[in-house]
Short mmCIF file of C-alpha atoms in Angstrom, two decimals:
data_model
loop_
_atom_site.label_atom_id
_atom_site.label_comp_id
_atom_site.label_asym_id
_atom_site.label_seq_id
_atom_site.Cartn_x
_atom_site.Cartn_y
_atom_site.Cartn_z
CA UNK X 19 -41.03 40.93 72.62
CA UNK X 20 -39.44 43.15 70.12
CA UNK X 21 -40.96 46.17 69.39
CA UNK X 22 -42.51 46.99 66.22
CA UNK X 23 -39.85 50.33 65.69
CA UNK X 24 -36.93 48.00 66.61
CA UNK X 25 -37.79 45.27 63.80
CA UNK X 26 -38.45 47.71 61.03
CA UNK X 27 -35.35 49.10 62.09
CA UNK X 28 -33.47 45.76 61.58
CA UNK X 29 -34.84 44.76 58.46
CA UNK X 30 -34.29 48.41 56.66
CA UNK X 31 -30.60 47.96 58.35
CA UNK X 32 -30.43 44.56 56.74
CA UNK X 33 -31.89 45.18 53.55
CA UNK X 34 -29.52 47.93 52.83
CA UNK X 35 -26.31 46.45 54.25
CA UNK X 36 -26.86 43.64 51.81
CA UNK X 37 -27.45 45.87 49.11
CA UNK X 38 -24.65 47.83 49.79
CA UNK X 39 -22.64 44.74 49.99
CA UNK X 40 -23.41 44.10 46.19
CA UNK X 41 -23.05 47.12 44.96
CA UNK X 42 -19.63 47.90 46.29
CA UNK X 43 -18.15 44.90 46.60
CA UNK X 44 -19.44 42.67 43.41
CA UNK X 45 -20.81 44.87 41.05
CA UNK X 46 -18.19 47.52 39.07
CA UNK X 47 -17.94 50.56 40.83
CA UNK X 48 -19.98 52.88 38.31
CA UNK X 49 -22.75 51.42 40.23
CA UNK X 50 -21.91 52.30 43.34
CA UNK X 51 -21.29 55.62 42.03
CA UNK X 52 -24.62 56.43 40.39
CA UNK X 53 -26.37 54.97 43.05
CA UNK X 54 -24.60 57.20 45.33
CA UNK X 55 -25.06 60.69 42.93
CA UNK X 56 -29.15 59.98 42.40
CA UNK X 57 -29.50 59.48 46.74
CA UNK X 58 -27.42 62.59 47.03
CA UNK X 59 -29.57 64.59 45.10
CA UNK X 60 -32.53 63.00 46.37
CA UNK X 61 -31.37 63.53 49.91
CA UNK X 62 -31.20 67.10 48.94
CA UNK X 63 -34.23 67.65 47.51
CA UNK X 64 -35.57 66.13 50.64
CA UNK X 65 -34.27 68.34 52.96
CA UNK X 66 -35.37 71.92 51.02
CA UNK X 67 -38.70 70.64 50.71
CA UNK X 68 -38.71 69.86 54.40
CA UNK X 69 -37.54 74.02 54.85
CA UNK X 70 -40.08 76.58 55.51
CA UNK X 71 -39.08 78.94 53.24
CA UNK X 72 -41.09 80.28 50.26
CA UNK X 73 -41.44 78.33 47.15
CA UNK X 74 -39.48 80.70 45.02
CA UNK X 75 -36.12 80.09 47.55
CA UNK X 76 -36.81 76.39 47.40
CA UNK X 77 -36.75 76.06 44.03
CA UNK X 78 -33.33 78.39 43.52
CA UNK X 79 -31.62 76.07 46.38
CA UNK X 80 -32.31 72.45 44.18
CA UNK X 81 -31.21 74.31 41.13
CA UNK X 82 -28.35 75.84 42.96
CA UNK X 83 -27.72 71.92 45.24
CA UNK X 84 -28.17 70.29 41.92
CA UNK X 85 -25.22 72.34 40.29
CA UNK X 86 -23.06 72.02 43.40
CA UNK X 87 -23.44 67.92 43.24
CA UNK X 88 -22.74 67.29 39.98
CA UNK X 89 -19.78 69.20 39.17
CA UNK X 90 -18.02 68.23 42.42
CA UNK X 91 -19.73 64.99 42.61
CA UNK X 92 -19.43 63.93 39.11
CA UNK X 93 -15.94 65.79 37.80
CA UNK X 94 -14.90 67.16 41.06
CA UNK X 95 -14.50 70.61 39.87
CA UNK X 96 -14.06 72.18 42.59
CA UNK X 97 -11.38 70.16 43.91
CA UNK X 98 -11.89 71.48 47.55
CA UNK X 99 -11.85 68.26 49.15
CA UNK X 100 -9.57 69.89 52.38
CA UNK X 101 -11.53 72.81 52.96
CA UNK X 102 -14.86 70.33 53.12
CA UNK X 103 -13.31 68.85 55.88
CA UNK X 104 -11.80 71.51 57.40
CA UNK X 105 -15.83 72.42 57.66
CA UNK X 106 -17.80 69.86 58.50
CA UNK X 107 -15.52 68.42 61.20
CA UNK X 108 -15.30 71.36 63.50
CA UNK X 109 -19.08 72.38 62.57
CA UNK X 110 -20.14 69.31 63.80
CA UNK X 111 -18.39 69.29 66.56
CA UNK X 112 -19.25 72.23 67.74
CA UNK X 113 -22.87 71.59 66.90
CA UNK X 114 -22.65 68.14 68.99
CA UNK X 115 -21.55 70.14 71.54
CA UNK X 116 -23.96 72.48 71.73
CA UNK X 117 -26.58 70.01 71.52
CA UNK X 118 -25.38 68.16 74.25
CA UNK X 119 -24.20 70.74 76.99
CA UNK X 120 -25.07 73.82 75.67
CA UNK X 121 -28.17 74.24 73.94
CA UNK X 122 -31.35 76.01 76.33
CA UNK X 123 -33.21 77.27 72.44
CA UNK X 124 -33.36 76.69 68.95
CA UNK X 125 -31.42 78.52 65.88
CA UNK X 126 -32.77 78.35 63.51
CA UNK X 127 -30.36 80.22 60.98
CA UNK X 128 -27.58 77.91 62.34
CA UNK X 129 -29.53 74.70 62.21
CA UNK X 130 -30.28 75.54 58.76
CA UNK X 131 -26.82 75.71 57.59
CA UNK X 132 -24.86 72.82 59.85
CA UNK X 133 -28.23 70.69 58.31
CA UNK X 134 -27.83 72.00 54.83
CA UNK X 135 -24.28 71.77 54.41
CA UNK X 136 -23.84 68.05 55.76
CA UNK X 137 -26.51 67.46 53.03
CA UNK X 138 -24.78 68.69 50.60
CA UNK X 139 -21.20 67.57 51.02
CA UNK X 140 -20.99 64.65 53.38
CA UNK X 141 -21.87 62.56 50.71
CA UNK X 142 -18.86 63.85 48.68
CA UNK X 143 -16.79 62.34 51.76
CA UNK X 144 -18.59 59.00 51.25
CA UNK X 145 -17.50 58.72 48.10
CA UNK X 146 -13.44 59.82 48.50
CA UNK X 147 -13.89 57.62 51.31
CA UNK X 148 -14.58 54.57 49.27
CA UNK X 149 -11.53 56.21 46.08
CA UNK X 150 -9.33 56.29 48.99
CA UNK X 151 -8.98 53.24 51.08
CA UNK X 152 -6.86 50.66 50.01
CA UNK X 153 -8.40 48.02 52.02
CA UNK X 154 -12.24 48.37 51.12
CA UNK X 155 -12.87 45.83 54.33
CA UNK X 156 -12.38 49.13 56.20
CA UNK X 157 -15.79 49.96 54.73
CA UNK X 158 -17.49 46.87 57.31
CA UNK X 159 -15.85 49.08 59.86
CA UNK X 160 -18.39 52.44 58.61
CA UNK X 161 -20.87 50.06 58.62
CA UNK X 162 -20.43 48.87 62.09
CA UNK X 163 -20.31 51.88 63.81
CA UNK X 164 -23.08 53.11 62.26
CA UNK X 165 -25.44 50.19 62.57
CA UNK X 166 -24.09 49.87 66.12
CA UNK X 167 -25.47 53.39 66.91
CA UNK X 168 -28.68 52.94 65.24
CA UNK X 169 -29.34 49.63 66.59
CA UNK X 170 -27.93 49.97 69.44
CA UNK X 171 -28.83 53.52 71.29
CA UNK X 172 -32.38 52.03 70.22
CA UNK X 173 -32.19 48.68 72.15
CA UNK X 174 -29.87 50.49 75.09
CA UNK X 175 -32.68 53.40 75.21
CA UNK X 176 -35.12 51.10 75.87
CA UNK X 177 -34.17 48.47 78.16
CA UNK X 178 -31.48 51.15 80.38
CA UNK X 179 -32.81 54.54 79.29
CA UNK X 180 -33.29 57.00 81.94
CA UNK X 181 -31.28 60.20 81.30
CA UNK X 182 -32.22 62.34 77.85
CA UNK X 183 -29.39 62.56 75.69
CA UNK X 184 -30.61 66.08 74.14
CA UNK X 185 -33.80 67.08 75.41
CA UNK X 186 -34.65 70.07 73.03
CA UNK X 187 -33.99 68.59 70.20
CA UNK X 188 -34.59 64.55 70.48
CA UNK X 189 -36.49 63.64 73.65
CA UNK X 190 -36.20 60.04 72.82
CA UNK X 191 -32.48 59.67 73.03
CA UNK X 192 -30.41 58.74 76.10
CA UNK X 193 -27.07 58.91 77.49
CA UNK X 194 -27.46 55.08 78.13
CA UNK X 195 -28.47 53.81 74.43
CA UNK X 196 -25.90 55.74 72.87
CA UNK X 197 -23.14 54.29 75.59
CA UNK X 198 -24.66 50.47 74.56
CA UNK X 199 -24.16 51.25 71.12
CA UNK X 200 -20.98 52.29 71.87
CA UNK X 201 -20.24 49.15 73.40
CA UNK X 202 -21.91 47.15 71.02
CA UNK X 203 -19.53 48.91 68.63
CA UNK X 204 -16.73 48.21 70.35
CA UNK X 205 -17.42 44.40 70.49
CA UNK X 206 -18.37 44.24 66.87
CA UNK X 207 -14.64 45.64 65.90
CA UNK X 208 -12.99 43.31 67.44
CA UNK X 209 -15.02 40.56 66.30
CA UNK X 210 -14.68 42.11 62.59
CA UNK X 211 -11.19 42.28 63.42
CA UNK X 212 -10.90 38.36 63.77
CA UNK X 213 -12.68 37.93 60.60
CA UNK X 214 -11.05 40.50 58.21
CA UNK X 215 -7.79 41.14 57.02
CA UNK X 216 -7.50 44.67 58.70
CA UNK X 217 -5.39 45.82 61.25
CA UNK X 218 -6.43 46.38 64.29
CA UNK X 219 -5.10 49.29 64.97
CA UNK X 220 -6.70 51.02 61.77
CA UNK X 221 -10.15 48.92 63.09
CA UNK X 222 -10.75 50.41 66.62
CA UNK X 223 -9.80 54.24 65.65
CA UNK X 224 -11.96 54.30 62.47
CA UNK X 225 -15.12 52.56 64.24
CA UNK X 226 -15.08 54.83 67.12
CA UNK X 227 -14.57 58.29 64.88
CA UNK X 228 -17.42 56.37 62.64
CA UNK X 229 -19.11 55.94 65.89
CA UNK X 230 -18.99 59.77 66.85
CA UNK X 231 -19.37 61.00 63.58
CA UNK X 232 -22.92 58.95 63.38
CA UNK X 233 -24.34 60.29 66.96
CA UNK X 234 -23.43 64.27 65.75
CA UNK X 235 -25.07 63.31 62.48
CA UNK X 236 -28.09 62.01 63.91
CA UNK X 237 -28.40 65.27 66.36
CA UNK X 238 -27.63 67.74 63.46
CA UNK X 239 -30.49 66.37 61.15
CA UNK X 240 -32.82 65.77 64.36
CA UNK X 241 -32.19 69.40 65.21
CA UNK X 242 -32.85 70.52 61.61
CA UNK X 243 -35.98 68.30 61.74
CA UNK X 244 -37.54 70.65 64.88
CA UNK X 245 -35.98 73.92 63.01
CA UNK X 246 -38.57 72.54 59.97
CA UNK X 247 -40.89 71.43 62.63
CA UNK X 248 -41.71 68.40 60.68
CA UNK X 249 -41.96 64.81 62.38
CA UNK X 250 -39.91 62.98 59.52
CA UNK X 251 -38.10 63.97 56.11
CA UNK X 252 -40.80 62.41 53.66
CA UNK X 253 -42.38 59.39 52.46
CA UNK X 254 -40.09 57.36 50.76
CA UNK X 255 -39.97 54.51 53.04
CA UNK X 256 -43.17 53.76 54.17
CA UNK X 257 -43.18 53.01 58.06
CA UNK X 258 -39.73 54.88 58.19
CA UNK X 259 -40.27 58.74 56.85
CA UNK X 260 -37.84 60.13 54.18
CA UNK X 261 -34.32 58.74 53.05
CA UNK X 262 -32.87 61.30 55.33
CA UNK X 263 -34.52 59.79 58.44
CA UNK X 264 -32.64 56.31 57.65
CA UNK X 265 -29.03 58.27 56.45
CA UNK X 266 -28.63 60.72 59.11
CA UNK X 267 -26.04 58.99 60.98
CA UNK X 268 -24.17 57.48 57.74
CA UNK X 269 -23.68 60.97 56.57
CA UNK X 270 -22.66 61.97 59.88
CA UNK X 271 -19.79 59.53 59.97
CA UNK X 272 -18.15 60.21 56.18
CA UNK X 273 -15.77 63.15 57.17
CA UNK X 274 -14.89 61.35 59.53
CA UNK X 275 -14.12 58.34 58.04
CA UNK X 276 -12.40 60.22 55.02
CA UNK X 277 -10.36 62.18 57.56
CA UNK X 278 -8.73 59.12 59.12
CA UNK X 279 -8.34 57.54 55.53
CA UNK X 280 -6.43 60.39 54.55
CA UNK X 281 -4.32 61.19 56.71
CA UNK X 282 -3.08 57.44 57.48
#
């Protein structure tokens, strides 16, 4: 029987892939752009109210996040698109590694910032992502990986899960679910690949850097979550926690799916 986690997992994943579907692909893209500026700032918020820091800091870091999102979010000010990148990709890399071979204690200072930072500019990625690719069926492929990941390290954790992925930070991952979803994404890109009009030799890359991306993601905003030492990010979907709990891994794999757009 399907577990109670598994189907609330499904329908969130199908409620919002449908939504998503409309809003990028049949309604004008001011939508999608809004929609995407008010969860970024949201997400935000989220997180510093999750930090245990004093009031008086929280409140300076949502003025200061607030700033930061809407001039490069809504007029790109800043214009620093290369240096994001050149950021977040090595960050979380290193951070995945860490996390997976590594890590024996918590940092706190450094969980802070890889957890802050993806906050704050993966969404950025998201969005050049979407500016930048000709094709916007490459956008099933970001979906895939990700819902592939979610889906299935849950279902692979379950049924084959013996050996913790990261212990000290998420006890309830394995090596096992996370190689099923990686199968399951795998499958999925070729069968998208028989559908769509995408090549598939833009098809596999991008859904296995999507892939990755996700999974470091996930850790980085787990490990932030133990840094807070708070079980989930907030409220906002009852049953679920907080938007961040739900949009972990898709912010995870936007610099990565920028990345390979841009340099194609």
């Amino acid at each position: 029987m399907m577990s109670i986690e598994l189907e609330k997992r499904l329908m969130t994943g199908l409620g919002l892939l449908t939504f998503l579907y409309y809003l990028i692909f049949k309604l004008p893209y001011w939508y999608a752009y809004v929609f995407i500026l008010i969860l970024w700032i949201y997400a935000c918020l989220e997180l510093i109210k999750s930090t245990p820091i004093s009031t008086y800091f929280k409140i300076l870091l949502m003025v200061a996040s607030i700033i930061i999102i809407l001039a490069s979010g809504l007029i790109n000010l800043f214009n620093l698109d290369n240096f994001i990148l050149a950021l977040l990709l090595p960050l979380n890399l290193i951070m995945g590694f860490d996390f997976l071979f590594i890590r024996k204690k918590l940092r706190p200072k450094l969980l802070f910032f890889s957890g802050y930072i993806n906050v704050l500019l993966c969404p950025l990625m998201f969005i050049n992502f979407l500016n930048e690719s000709a094709n916007l069926n490459v956008v099933w492929f970001y979906f895939l990986a990700i819902i592939c990941h979610d889906i299935g390290g849950l279902i692979g954790g379950k049924l084959f899960g013996r050996l913790p992925l990261a212990p000290l930070i998420s006890p309830n991952k394995t090596i096992e679910g996370i190689g099923f979803g990686f199968l399951l994404a795998l499958l999925g890109s070729f069968t998208l690949f028989l559908i769509l009009d995408v090549p598939f030799s833009l098809a596999l890359p991008i859904t296995i850097l999507c892939f990755i991306g996700a999974m470091l993601g996930d850790l980085i905003l787990s490990g932030y979550k133990r840094y807070a030492k708070v079980k989930d990010f907030g409220t906002l979907l009852p049953g679920h926690g907080g938007l961040l709990d739900r949009i972990d891994s898709w912010l995870g794999a936007a610099p990565f799916a920028y990345f390979f757009i841009q340099n194609l």
